[in-house]
Amino acid sequence: MPVAGSDLRMSARTLTARLRAVCRRAADDEGVILIVTVMMLPVVIGFIGLMLDGAMVLSDRRELQDAADAAALSGAMQLDLKHFADTGEWIIADTTSVPGTQTAHEAAQEVCLAYGVICTTDVQADLGFKVLEVAASGDTNTVFIHLLTGEPVVHLTAESSAIMAPGF
């Protein structure tokens, strides 16, 4: 259906009037963007702070687990040669009387020292002296988590165990 000339002029006037109303409304809202930006800035900074602190805690936790794993493997490789010479059975060197050899505890502590973490070790006697368990602990400093909780450090722990396997 064709549009008459007067209807076309009416539609153009209506469209022009609506555009003017939108422009007036936009001119009245000039400060709103600044206010919204200022209100959202602490939220954005908070999320960034949590992400950075969280990434640091996860990274330090992974490094602590690496230290525990390496210490357990190092300790499990320390065999009691005197016991093997006497009985022919392979066990982890919980104590040793062979000069120049390390016990599992000494080898694990040496690795933990290299990583700069505190470790406790235990050779499991109830499992036939064939399993070494290592528990590592450390602290990581945070900034934003400290502001939220009041605690300046997050305490991290990791555990690992290794089974003695001669010949590997």
mmCIF file of C-alpha atoms in Angstrom:
data_model
loop_
_atom_site.group_PDB
_atom_site.id
_atom_site.type_symbol
_atom_site.label_atom_id
_atom_site.label_comp_id
_atom_site.label_asym_id
_atom_site.label_seq_id
_atom_site.Cartn_x
_atom_site.Cartn_y
_atom_site.Cartn_z
ATOM 1 C CA MET A 1 0.000 0.000 0.000
ATOM 2 C CA PRO A 2 1.582 3.312 -1.014
ATOM 3 C CA VAL A 3 2.254 5.911 1.678
ATOM 4 C CA ALA A 4 0.734 9.317 1.092
ATOM 5 C CA GLY A 5 2.982 12.376 1.180
ATOM 6 C CA SER A 6 1.458 13.710 4.390
ATOM 7 C CA ASP A 7 1.926 10.348 6.152
ATOM 8 C CA LEU A 8 5.568 10.319 5.068
ATOM 9 C CA ARG A 9 6.088 13.822 6.452
ATOM 10 C CA MET A 10 4.390 12.754 9.701
ATOM 11 C CA SER A 11 6.691 9.725 10.027
ATOM 12 C CA ALA A 12 9.755 11.908 9.383
ATOM 13 C CA ARG A 13 8.591 14.438 12.010
ATOM 14 C CA THR A 14 7.954 11.654 14.537
ATOM 15 C CA LEU A 15 11.370 10.119 13.883
ATOM 16 C CA THR A 16 13.061 13.514 14.175
ATOM 17 C CA ALA A 17 11.220 14.230 17.439
ATOM 18 C CA ARG A 18 12.286 10.891 18.888
ATOM 19 C CA LEU A 19 15.917 11.479 17.905
ATOM 20 C CA ARG A 20 15.860 14.889 19.564
ATOM 21 C CA ALA A 21 14.397 13.351 22.759
ATOM 22 C CA VAL A 22 17.152 10.715 22.834
ATOM 23 C CA CYS A 23 19.820 13.385 22.329
ATOM 24 C CA ARG A 24 18.364 15.508 25.158
ATOM 25 C CA ARG A 25 18.270 12.501 27.482
ATOM 26 C CA ALA A 26 21.898 11.611 26.644
ATOM 27 C CA ALA A 27 22.928 15.212 27.315
ATOM 28 C CA ASP A 28 21.314 15.022 30.776
ATOM 29 C CA ASP A 29 23.205 11.803 31.769
ATOM 30 C CA GLU A 30 26.751 13.069 31.283
ATOM 31 C CA GLY A 31 28.018 12.309 34.836
ATOM 32 C CA VAL A 32 26.501 8.845 35.145
ATOM 33 C CA ILE A 33 29.380 7.052 33.422
ATOM 34 C CA LEU A 34 31.886 8.627 35.794
ATOM 35 C CA ILE A 35 29.843 7.643 38.850
ATOM 36 C CA VAL A 36 29.398 4.050 37.663
ATOM 37 C CA THR A 37 33.108 3.800 36.862
ATOM 38 C CA VAL A 38 34.101 5.094 40.279
ATOM 39 C CA MET A 39 31.668 2.705 41.988
ATOM 40 C CA MET A 40 32.909 -0.331 40.013
ATOM 41 C CA LEU A 41 36.635 0.424 40.339
ATOM 42 C CA PRO A 42 37.036 -1.155 43.832
ATOM 43 C CA VAL A 43 35.217 -4.278 42.646
ATOM 44 C CA VAL A 44 37.501 -4.637 39.619
ATOM 45 C CA ILE A 45 40.626 -4.005 41.717
ATOM 46 C CA GLY A 46 39.356 -6.548 44.276
ATOM 47 C CA PHE A 47 38.942 -9.243 41.644
ATOM 48 C CA ILE A 48 42.404 -8.530 40.259
ATOM 49 C CA GLY A 49 43.887 -8.706 43.773
ATOM 50 C CA LEU A 50 42.167 -12.017 44.502
ATOM 51 C CA MET A 51 43.354 -13.448 41.191
ATOM 52 C CA LEU A 52 46.974 -12.419 41.820
ATOM 53 C CA ASP A 53 47.041 -13.688 45.412
ATOM 54 C CA GLY A 54 45.240 -16.885 44.422
ATOM 55 C CA ALA A 55 47.705 -17.530 41.606
ATOM 56 C CA MET A 56 50.623 -16.947 43.983
ATOM 57 C CA VAL A 57 49.179 -19.355 46.576
ATOM 58 C CA LEU A 58 48.544 -22.030 43.931
ATOM 59 C CA SER A 59 52.049 -21.613 42.517
ATOM 60 C CA ASP A 60 53.652 -21.907 45.957
ATOM 61 C CA ARG A 61 51.456 -24.941 46.739
ATOM 62 C CA ARG A 62 52.613 -26.631 43.516
ATOM 63 C CA GLU A 63 56.257 -25.907 44.370
ATOM 64 C CA LEU A 64 55.735 -27.326 47.866
ATOM 65 C CA GLN A 65 54.212 -30.500 46.381
ATOM 66 C CA ASP A 66 57.181 -30.777 44.012
ATOM 67 C CA ALA A 67 59.532 -30.547 47.000
ATOM 68 C CA ALA A 68 57.634 -33.267 48.881
ATOM 69 C CA ASP A 69 57.612 -35.545 45.829
ATOM 70 C CA ALA A 70 61.325 -35.056 45.160
ATOM 71 C CA ALA A 71 62.215 -35.624 48.822
ATOM 72 C CA ALA A 72 60.163 -38.822 48.977
ATOM 73 C CA LEU A 73 61.778 -40.195 45.815
ATOM 74 C CA SER A 74 65.249 -39.238 46.995
ATOM 75 C CA GLY A 75 64.742 -40.893 50.372
ATOM 76 C CA ALA A 76 63.202 -44.028 48.901
ATOM 77 C CA MET A 77 66.327 -44.574 46.804
ATOM 78 C CA GLN A 78 68.522 -44.826 49.928
ATOM 79 C CA LEU A 79 68.863 -48.552 50.521
ATOM 80 C CA ASP A 80 70.134 -50.192 53.685
ATOM 81 C CA LEU A 81 73.163 -51.985 52.260
ATOM 82 C CA LYS A 82 74.145 -53.658 55.550
ATOM 83 C CA HIS A 83 70.679 -55.179 55.900
ATOM 84 C CA PHE A 84 70.870 -56.364 52.278
ATOM 85 C CA ALA A 85 74.320 -57.901 52.875
ATOM 86 C CA ASP A 86 73.066 -59.713 55.974
ATOM 87 C CA THR A 87 69.650 -60.885 54.759
ATOM 88 C CA GLY A 88 69.445 -60.328 50.990
ATOM 89 C CA GLU A 89 66.304 -58.198 51.491
ATOM 90 C CA TRP A 90 65.982 -54.652 50.123
ATOM 91 C CA ILE A 91 64.685 -52.059 52.601
ATOM 92 C CA ILE A 92 64.928 -48.296 52.941
ATOM 93 C CA ALA A 93 67.838 -47.094 55.072
ATOM 94 C CA ASP A 94 66.016 -45.916 58.181
ATOM 95 C CA THR A 95 69.330 -46.109 60.035
ATOM 96 C CA THR A 96 72.604 -47.211 58.579
ATOM 97 C CA SER A 97 75.959 -48.365 59.868
ATOM 98 C CA VAL A 98 77.679 -48.265 56.475
ATOM 99 C CA PRO A 99 80.130 -45.342 56.428
ATOM 100 C CA GLY A 100 79.509 -42.712 53.755
ATOM 101 C CA THR A 101 75.898 -43.637 53.043
ATOM 102 C CA GLN A 102 72.848 -41.523 53.780
ATOM 103 C CA THR A 103 69.687 -42.567 55.501
ATOM 104 C CA ALA A 104 66.360 -41.915 53.802
ATOM 105 C CA HIS A 105 65.731 -39.097 56.275
ATOM 106 C CA GLU A 106 69.021 -37.365 55.486
ATOM 107 C CA ALA A 107 68.493 -37.602 51.726
ATOM 108 C CA ALA A 108 64.930 -36.253 51.976
ATOM 109 C CA GLN A 109 65.996 -33.394 54.263
ATOM 110 C CA GLU A 110 68.761 -32.468 51.831
ATOM 111 C CA VAL A 111 66.212 -32.111 49.014
ATOM 112 C CA CYS A 112 63.848 -30.122 51.247
ATOM 113 C CA LEU A 113 66.699 -27.809 52.169
ATOM 114 C CA ALA A 114 67.399 -27.235 48.472
ATOM 115 C CA TYR A 115 63.753 -26.229 47.979
ATOM 116 C CA GLY A 116 63.802 -24.114 51.145
ATOM 117 C CA VAL A 117 60.897 -25.879 52.862
ATOM 118 C CA ILE A 118 60.449 -27.720 56.154
ATOM 119 C CA CYS A 119 59.891 -31.476 55.846
ATOM 120 C CA THR A 120 59.185 -34.320 58.229
ATOM 121 C CA THR A 121 59.948 -37.873 57.150
ATOM 122 C CA ASP A 122 58.822 -41.277 58.294
ATOM 123 C CA VAL A 123 59.788 -44.756 57.104
ATOM 124 C CA GLN A 124 56.797 -47.037 57.496
ATOM 125 C CA ALA A 125 57.896 -50.038 59.584
ATOM 126 C CA ASP A 126 54.474 -51.684 59.344
ATOM 127 C CA LEU A 127 54.911 -51.829 55.554
ATOM 128 C CA GLY A 128 58.215 -53.666 55.779
ATOM 129 C CA PHE A 129 60.460 -50.568 55.715
ATOM 130 C CA LYS A 130 59.668 -50.095 52.022
ATOM 131 C CA VAL A 131 57.635 -46.849 52.081
ATOM 132 C CA LEU A 132 58.891 -43.358 52.896
ATOM 133 C CA GLU A 133 56.363 -40.657 53.723
ATOM 134 C CA VAL A 134 57.251 -36.962 53.547
ATOM 135 C CA ALA A 135 55.181 -34.042 54.828
ATOM 136 C CA ALA A 136 56.306 -30.583 53.696
ATOM 137 C CA SER A 137 55.048 -27.257 55.010
ATOM 138 C CA GLY A 138 55.625 -23.642 54.166
ATOM 139 C CA ASP A 139 54.068 -20.196 54.261
ATOM 140 C CA THR A 140 53.290 -17.736 51.503
ATOM 141 C CA ASN A 141 52.745 -14.017 51.970
ATOM 142 C CA THR A 142 49.647 -12.409 50.489
ATOM 143 C CA VAL A 143 48.486 -8.844 50.036
ATOM 144 C CA PHE A 144 44.804 -8.796 49.174
ATOM 145 C CA ILE A 145 43.884 -11.922 51.165
ATOM 146 C CA HIS A 146 45.625 -10.250 54.109
ATOM 147 C CA LEU A 147 43.323 -7.241 53.698
ATOM 148 C CA LEU A 148 40.241 -9.487 53.644
ATOM 149 C CA THR A 149 41.090 -11.920 56.439
ATOM 150 C CA GLY A 150 43.666 -10.092 58.532
ATOM 151 C CA GLU A 151 46.147 -12.962 58.180
ATOM 152 C CA PRO A 152 49.379 -11.890 56.413
ATOM 153 C CA VAL A 153 50.431 -15.431 55.463
ATOM 154 C CA VAL A 154 48.725 -18.562 54.182
ATOM 155 C CA HIS A 155 50.062 -21.825 55.625
ATOM 156 C CA LEU A 156 50.517 -24.557 53.011
ATOM 157 C CA THR A 157 51.144 -28.274 53.429
ATOM 158 C CA ALA A 158 51.879 -31.122 51.053
ATOM 159 C CA GLU A 159 52.354 -34.833 51.573
ATOM 160 C CA SER A 160 53.991 -37.475 49.428
ATOM 161 C CA SER A 161 55.084 -41.055 49.747
ATOM 162 C CA ALA A 162 57.395 -43.244 47.717
ATOM 163 C CA ILE A 163 57.821 -46.980 47.576
ATOM 164 C CA MET A 164 61.334 -48.375 47.490
ATOM 165 C CA ALA A 165 62.026 -50.135 44.214
ATOM 166 C CA PRO A 166 65.632 -51.386 43.830
ATOM 167 C CA GLY A 167 67.103 -51.317 40.370
ATOM 168 C CA PHE A 168 65.358 -48.145 39.145
#
